[in-house]
mmCIF file of C-alpha atoms in Angstrom:
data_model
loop_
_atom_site.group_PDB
_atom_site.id
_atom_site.type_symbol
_atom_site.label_atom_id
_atom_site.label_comp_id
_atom_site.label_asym_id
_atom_site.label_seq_id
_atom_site.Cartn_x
_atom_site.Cartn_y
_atom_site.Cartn_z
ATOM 1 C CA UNK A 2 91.558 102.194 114.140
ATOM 2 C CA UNK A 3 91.541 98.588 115.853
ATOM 3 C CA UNK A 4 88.517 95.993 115.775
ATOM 4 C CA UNK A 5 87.936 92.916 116.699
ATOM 5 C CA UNK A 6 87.445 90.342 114.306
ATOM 6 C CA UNK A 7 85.713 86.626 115.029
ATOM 7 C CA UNK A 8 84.537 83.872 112.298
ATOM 8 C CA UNK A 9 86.358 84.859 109.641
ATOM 9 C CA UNK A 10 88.733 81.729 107.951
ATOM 10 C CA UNK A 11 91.752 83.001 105.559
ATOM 11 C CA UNK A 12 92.314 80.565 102.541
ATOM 12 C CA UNK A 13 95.658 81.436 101.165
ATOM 13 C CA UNK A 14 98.307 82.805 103.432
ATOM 14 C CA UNK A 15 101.916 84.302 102.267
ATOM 15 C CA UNK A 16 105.011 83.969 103.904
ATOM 16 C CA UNK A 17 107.558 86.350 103.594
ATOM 17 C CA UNK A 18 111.423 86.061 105.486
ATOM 18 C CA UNK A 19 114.545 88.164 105.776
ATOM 19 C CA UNK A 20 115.507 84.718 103.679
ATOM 20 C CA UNK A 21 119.706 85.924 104.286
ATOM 21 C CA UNK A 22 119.125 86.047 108.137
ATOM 22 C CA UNK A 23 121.625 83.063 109.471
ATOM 23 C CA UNK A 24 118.848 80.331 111.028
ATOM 24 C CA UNK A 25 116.418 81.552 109.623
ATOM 25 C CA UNK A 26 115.936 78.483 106.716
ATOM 26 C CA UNK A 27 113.912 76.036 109.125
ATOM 27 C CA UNK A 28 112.090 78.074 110.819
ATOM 28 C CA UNK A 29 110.212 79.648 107.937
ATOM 29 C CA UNK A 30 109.956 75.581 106.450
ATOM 30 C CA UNK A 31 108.770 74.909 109.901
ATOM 31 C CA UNK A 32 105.820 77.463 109.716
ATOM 32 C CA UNK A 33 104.938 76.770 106.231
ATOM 33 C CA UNK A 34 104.271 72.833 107.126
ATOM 34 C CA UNK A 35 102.608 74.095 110.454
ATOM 35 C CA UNK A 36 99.948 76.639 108.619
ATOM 36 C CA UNK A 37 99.489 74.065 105.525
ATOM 37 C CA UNK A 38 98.513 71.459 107.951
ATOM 38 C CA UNK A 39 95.588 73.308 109.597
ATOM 39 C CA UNK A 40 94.277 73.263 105.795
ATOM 40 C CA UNK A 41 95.418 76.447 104.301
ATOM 41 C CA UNK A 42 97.395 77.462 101.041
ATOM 42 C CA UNK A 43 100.398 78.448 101.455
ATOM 43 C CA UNK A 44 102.475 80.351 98.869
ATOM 44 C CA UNK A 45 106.219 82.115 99.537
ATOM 45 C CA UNK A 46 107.098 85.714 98.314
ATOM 46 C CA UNK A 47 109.626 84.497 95.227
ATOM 47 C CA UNK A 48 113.048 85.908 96.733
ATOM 48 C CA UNK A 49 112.359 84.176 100.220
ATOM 49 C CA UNK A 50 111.576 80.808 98.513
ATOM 50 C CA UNK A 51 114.606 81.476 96.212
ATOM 51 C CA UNK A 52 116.821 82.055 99.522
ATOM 52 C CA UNK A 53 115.223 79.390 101.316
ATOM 53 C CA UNK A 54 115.782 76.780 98.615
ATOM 54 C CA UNK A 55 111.784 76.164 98.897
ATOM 55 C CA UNK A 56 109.932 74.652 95.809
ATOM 56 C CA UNK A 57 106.947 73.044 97.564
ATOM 57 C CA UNK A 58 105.001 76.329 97.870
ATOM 58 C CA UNK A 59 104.266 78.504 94.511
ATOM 59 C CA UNK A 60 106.533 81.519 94.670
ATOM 60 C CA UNK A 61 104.755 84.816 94.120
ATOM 61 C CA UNK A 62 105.799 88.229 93.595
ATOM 62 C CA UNK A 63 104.090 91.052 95.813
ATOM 63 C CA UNK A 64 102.218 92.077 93.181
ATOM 64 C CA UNK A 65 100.857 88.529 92.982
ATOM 65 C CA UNK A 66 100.521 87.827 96.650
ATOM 66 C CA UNK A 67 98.461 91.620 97.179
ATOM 67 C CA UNK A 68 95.798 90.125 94.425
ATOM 68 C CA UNK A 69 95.862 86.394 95.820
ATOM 69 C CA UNK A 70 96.432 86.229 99.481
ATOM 70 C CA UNK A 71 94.341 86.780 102.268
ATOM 71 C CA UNK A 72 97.349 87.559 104.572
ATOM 72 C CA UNK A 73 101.060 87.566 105.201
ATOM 73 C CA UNK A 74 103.024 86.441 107.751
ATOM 74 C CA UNK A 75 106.247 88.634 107.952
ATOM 75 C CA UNK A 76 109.221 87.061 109.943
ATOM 76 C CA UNK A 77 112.040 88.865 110.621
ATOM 77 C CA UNK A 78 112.611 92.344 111.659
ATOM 78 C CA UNK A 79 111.107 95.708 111.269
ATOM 79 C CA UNK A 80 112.986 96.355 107.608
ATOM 80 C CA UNK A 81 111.198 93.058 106.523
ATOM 81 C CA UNK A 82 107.970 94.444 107.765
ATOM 82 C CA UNK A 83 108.896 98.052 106.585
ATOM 83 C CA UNK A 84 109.122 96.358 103.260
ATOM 84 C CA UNK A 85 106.370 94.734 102.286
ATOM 85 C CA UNK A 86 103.686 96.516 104.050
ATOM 86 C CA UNK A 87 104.446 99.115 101.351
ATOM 87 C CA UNK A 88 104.233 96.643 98.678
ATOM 88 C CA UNK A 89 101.029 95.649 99.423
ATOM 89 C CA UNK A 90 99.150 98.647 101.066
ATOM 90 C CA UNK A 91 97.449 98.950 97.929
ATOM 91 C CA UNK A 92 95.743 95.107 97.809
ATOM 92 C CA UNK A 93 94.679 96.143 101.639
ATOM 93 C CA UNK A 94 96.763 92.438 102.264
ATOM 94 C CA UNK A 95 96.982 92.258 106.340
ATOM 95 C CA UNK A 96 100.381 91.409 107.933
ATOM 96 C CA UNK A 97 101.129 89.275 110.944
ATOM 97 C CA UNK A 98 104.305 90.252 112.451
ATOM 98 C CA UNK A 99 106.267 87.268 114.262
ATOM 99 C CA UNK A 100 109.815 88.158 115.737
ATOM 100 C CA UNK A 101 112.789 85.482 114.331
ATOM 101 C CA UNK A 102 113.332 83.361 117.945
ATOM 102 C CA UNK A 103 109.508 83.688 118.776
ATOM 103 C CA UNK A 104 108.693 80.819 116.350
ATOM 104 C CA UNK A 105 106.674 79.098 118.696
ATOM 105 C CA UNK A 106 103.949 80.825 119.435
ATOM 106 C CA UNK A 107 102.637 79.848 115.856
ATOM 107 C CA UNK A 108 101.449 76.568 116.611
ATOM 108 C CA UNK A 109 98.349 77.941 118.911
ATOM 109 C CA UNK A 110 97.927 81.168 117.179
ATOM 110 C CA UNK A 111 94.558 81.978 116.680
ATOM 111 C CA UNK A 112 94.390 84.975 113.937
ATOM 112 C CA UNK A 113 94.858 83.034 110.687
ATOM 113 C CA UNK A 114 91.968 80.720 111.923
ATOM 114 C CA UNK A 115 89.665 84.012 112.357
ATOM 115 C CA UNK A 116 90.097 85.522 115.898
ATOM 116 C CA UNK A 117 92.235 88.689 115.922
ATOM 117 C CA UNK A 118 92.303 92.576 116.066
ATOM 118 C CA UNK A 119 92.570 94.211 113.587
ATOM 119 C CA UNK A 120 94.749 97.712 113.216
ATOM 120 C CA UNK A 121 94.825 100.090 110.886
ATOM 121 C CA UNK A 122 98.439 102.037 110.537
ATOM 122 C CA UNK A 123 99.263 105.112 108.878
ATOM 123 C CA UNK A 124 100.896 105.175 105.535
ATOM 124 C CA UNK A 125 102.651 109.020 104.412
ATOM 125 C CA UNK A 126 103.024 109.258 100.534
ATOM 126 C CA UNK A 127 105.459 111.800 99.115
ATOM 127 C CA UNK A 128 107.341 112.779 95.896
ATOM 128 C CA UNK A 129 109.970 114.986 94.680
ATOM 129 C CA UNK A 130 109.327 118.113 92.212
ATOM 130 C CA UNK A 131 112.080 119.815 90.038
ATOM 131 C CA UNK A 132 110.896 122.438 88.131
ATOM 132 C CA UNK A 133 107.378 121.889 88.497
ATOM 133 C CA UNK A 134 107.454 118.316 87.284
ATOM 134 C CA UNK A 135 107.883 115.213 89.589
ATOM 135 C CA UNK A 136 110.437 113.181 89.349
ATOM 136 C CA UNK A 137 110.407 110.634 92.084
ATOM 137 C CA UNK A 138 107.501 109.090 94.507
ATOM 138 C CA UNK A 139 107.335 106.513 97.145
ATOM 139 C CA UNK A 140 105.277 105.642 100.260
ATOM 140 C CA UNK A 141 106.779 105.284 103.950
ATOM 141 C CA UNK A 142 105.096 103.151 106.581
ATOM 142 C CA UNK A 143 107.517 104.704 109.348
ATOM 143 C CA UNK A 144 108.666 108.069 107.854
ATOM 144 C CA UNK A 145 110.213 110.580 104.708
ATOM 145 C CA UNK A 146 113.275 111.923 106.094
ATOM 146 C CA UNK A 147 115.390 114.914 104.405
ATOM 147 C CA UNK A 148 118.897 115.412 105.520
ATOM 148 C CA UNK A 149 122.076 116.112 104.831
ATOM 149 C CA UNK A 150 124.979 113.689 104.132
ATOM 150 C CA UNK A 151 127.763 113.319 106.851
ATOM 151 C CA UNK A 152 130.152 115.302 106.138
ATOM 152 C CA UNK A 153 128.278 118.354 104.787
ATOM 153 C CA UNK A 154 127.418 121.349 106.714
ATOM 154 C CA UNK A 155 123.594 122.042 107.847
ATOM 155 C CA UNK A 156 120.908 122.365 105.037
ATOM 156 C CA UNK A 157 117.789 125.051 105.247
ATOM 157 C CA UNK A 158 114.637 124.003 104.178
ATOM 158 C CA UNK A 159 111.888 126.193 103.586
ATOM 159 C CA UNK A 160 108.506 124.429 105.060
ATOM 160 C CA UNK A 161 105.338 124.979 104.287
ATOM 161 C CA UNK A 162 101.841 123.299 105.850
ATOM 162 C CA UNK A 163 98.891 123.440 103.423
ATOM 163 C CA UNK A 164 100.756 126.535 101.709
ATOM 164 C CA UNK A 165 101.206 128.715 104.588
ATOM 165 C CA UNK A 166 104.794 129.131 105.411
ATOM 166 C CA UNK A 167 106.026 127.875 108.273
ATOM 167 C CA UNK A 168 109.158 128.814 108.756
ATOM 168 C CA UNK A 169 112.934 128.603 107.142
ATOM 169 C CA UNK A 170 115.048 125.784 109.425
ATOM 170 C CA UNK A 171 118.819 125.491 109.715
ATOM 171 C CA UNK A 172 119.354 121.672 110.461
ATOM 172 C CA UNK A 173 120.768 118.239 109.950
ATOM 173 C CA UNK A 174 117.597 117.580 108.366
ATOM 174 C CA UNK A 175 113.777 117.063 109.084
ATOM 175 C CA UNK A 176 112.032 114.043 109.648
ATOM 176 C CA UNK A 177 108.112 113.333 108.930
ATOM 177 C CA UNK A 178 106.917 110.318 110.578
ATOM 178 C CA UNK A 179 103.940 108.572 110.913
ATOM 179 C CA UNK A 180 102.779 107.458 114.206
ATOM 180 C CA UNK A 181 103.960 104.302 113.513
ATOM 181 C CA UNK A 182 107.815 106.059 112.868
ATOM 182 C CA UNK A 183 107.404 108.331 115.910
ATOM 183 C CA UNK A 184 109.397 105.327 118.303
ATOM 184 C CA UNK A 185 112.212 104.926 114.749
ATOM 185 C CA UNK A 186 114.326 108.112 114.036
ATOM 186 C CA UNK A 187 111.726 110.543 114.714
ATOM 187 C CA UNK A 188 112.072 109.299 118.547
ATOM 188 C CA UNK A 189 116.473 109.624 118.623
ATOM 189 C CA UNK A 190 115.910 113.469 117.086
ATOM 190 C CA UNK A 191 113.440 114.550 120.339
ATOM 191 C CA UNK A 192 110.097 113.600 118.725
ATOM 192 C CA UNK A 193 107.103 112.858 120.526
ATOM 193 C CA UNK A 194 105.611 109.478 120.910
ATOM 194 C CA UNK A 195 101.914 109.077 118.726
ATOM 195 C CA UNK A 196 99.798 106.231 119.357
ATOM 196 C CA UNK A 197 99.274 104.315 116.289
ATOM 197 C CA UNK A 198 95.385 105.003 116.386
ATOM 198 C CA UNK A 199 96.112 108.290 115.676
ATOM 199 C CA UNK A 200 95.791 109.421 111.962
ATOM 200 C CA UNK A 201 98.432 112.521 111.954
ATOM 201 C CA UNK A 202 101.996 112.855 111.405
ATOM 202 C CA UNK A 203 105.124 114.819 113.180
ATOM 203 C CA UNK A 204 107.448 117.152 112.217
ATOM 204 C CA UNK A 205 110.584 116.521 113.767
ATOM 205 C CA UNK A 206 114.063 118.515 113.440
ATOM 206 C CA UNK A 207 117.530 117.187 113.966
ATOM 207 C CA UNK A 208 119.570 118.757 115.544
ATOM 208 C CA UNK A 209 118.039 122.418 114.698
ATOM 209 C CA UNK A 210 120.272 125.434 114.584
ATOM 210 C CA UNK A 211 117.721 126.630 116.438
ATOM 211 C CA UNK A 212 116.287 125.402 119.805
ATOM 212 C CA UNK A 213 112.753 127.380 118.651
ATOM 213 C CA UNK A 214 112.292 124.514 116.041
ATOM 214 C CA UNK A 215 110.692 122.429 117.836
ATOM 215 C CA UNK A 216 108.233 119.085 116.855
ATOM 216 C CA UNK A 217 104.862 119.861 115.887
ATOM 217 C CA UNK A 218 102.263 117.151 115.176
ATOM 218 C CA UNK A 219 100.379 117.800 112.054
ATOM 219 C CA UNK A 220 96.177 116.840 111.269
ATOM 220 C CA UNK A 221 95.978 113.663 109.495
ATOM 221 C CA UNK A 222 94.735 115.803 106.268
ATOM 222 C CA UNK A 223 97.922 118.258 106.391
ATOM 223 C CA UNK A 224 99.865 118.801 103.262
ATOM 224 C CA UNK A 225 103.264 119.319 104.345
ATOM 225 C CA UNK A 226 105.472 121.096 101.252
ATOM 226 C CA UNK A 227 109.447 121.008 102.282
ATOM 227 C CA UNK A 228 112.425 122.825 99.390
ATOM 228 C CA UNK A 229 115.662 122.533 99.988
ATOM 229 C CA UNK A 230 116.847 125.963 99.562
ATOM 230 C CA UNK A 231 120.839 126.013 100.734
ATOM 231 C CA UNK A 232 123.111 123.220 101.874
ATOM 232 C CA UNK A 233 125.312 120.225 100.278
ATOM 233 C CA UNK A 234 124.495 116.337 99.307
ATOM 234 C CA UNK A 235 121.406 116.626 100.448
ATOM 235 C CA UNK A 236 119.474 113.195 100.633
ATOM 236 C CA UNK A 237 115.578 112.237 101.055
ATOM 237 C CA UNK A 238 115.077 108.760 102.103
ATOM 238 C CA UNK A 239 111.799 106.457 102.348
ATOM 239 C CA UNK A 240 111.480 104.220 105.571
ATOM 240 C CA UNK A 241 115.732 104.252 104.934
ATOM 241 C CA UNK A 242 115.728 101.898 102.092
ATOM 242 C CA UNK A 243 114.862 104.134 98.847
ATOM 243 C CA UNK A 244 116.575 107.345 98.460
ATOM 244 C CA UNK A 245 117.224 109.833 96.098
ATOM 245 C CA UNK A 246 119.853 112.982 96.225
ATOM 246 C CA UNK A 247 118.133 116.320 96.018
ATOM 247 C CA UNK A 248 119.320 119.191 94.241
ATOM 248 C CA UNK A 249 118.927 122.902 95.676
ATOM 249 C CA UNK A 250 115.539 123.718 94.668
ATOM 250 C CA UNK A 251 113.503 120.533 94.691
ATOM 251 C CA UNK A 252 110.655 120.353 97.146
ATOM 252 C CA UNK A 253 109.548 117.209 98.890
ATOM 253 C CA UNK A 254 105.333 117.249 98.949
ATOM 254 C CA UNK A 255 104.584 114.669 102.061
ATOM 255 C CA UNK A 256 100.910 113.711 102.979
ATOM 256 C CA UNK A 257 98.931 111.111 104.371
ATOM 257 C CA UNK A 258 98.381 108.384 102.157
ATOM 258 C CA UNK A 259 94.895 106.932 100.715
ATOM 259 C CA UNK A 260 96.177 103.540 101.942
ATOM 260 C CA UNK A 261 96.609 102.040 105.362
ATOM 261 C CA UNK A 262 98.588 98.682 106.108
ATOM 262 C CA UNK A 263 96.775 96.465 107.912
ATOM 263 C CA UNK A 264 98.215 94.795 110.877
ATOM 264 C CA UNK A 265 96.478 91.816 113.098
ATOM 265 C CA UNK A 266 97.220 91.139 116.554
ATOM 266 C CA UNK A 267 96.343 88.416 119.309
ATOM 267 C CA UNK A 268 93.204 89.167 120.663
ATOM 268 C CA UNK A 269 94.048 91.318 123.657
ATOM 269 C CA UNK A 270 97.090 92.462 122.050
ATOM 270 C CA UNK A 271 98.468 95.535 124.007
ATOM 271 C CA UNK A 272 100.013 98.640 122.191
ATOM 272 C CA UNK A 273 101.550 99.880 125.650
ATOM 273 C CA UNK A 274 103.238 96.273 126.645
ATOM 274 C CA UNK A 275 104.817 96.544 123.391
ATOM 275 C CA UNK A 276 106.059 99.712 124.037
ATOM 276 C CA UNK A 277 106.776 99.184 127.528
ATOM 277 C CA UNK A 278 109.316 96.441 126.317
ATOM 278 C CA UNK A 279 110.419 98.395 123.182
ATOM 279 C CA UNK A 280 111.635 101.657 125.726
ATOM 280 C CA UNK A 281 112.470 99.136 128.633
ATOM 281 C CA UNK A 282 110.028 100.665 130.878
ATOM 282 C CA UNK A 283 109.371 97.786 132.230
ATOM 283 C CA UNK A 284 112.964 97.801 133.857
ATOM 284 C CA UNK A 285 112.747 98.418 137.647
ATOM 285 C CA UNK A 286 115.328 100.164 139.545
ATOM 286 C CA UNK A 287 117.264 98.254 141.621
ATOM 287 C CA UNK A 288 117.282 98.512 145.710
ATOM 288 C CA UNK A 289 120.453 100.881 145.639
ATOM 289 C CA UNK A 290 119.073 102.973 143.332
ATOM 290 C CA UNK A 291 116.076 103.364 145.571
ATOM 291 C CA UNK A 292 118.262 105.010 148.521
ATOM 292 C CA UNK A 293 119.835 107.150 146.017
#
């Protein structure tokens, strides 16, 4: 859900930087000095100071800036962001997003000084059973992905939705993605587009065996049971950082999460001009085309 929020003055704010991005050194100095001069704290996440070569600001772990910060500005690129929204889902700790080259829009930004909306984005949190017992959990901001490696034939899974089967699917793999995932992988593998005020999720094949597996959006309080019952080097991995090989009978449990990451926006920040510049639909065609 989005709201708009007025009057409200953060106190300590966290920066956090793809710290081995080439250029990126000054520009994260450069916003530190800009937000500590309006009066705030600033602290650094401890392996962007450490890259950064920054010892002015404390350095905090995640765990440390989820129970001390009132936000986090993330700069750098959608693993950064992937990243740490994770980390800190569970201290509720709001992100700012600022693209690496867009630097400047900082110095007449309005959020961290308590006019912004306020969004709400799906987290999915899944795990791995073997023999009844689990042996591996994680949470995905964009989505829990079960394929095969690339040189292995296709894998079947056995899927099941709030244990009713489903069906048994012959595939490179199946993706589950949150709305915010639906424009990642889920997107390249035929998946619909969800807005990210919606609280479901999507199942999306790749490359199916068969062309009757098709998407199918799930209820936000689904309970989505996958087992890997045939195939080779079969991998499950988390927003594609954190993965884990599977072994033929393991089942991957997948449901929405009790957490949310907060994101804050510009006031009048528009989901669809992001999107529109994200899928190039804001490219017109040119005059030949038009006689075409």
């Amino acid at each position: 859900m989005r709201s708009m929020e007025t009057g409200k003055h953060f106190k300590t704010v966290a920066l956090i930087g793809r710290y081995n991005t080439p250029g990126v050194r000054e520009p994260l100095l450069e916003l530190a000095a800009c937000i500590a001069k309006r009066g705030f704290e600033v602290v650094f996440e401890a392996e962007t100071a450490l890259g950064v070569g920054s010892t002015e600001y404390p350095a905090l772990t995640p765990v440390e800036i989820g129970e001390r910060a009132d936000v986090a500005v993330v700069l750098g690129g959608d693993g950064t962001m992937l990243g740490i929204g994770r980390q800190l889902a569970p201290y509720n700790t709001p992100l700012i997003g600022i693209n690496h080259g867009r630097l400047g829009f900082i110095t007449d930004i309005p959020i961290i000084e308590g006019s912004f909306e306020r969004e709400e984005r799906t987290l999915l949190e899944a795990r791995i059973i073997r023999g009844g017992q689990p042996i591996y959990a994680a949470l995905a901001l964009n989505d829990v992905v079960v394929n095969r490696s690339g040189f292995s034939g296709m894998v079947e899974l056995r899927v099941r939705v709030d244990g009713h089967f489903m069906y048994n699917q012959r595939s490179d793999g199946l993706i589950v993605a949150t709305p915010t995932g639906s424009t990642a992988y889920a997107l390249s593998s035929q998946g619909p587009i969800l807005h990210p005020q919606m609280k479901g999720f999507v199942l999306v094949p790749i490359s199916p065996h068969s062309l009757s597996n098709r998407p199918i959006v799930l209820p936000e309080d689904s309970h989505c049971s996958i087992q890997v019952v045939g195939g080779r080097d079969v991998n499950v991995n988390f927003d594609m950082q954190s993965f884990t090989a599977v072994e033929l009978g393991d089942i991957i449990e997948v449901q929405r999460s009790r957490y949310t990451v907060p994101f804050l926006h510009p006031v009048g920040y528009s989901y669809f001009a992001t999107l529109r510049n994200k899928m190039h639909w804001n490219e017109h065609p040119s005059h030949e085309d038009d006689l075409v």
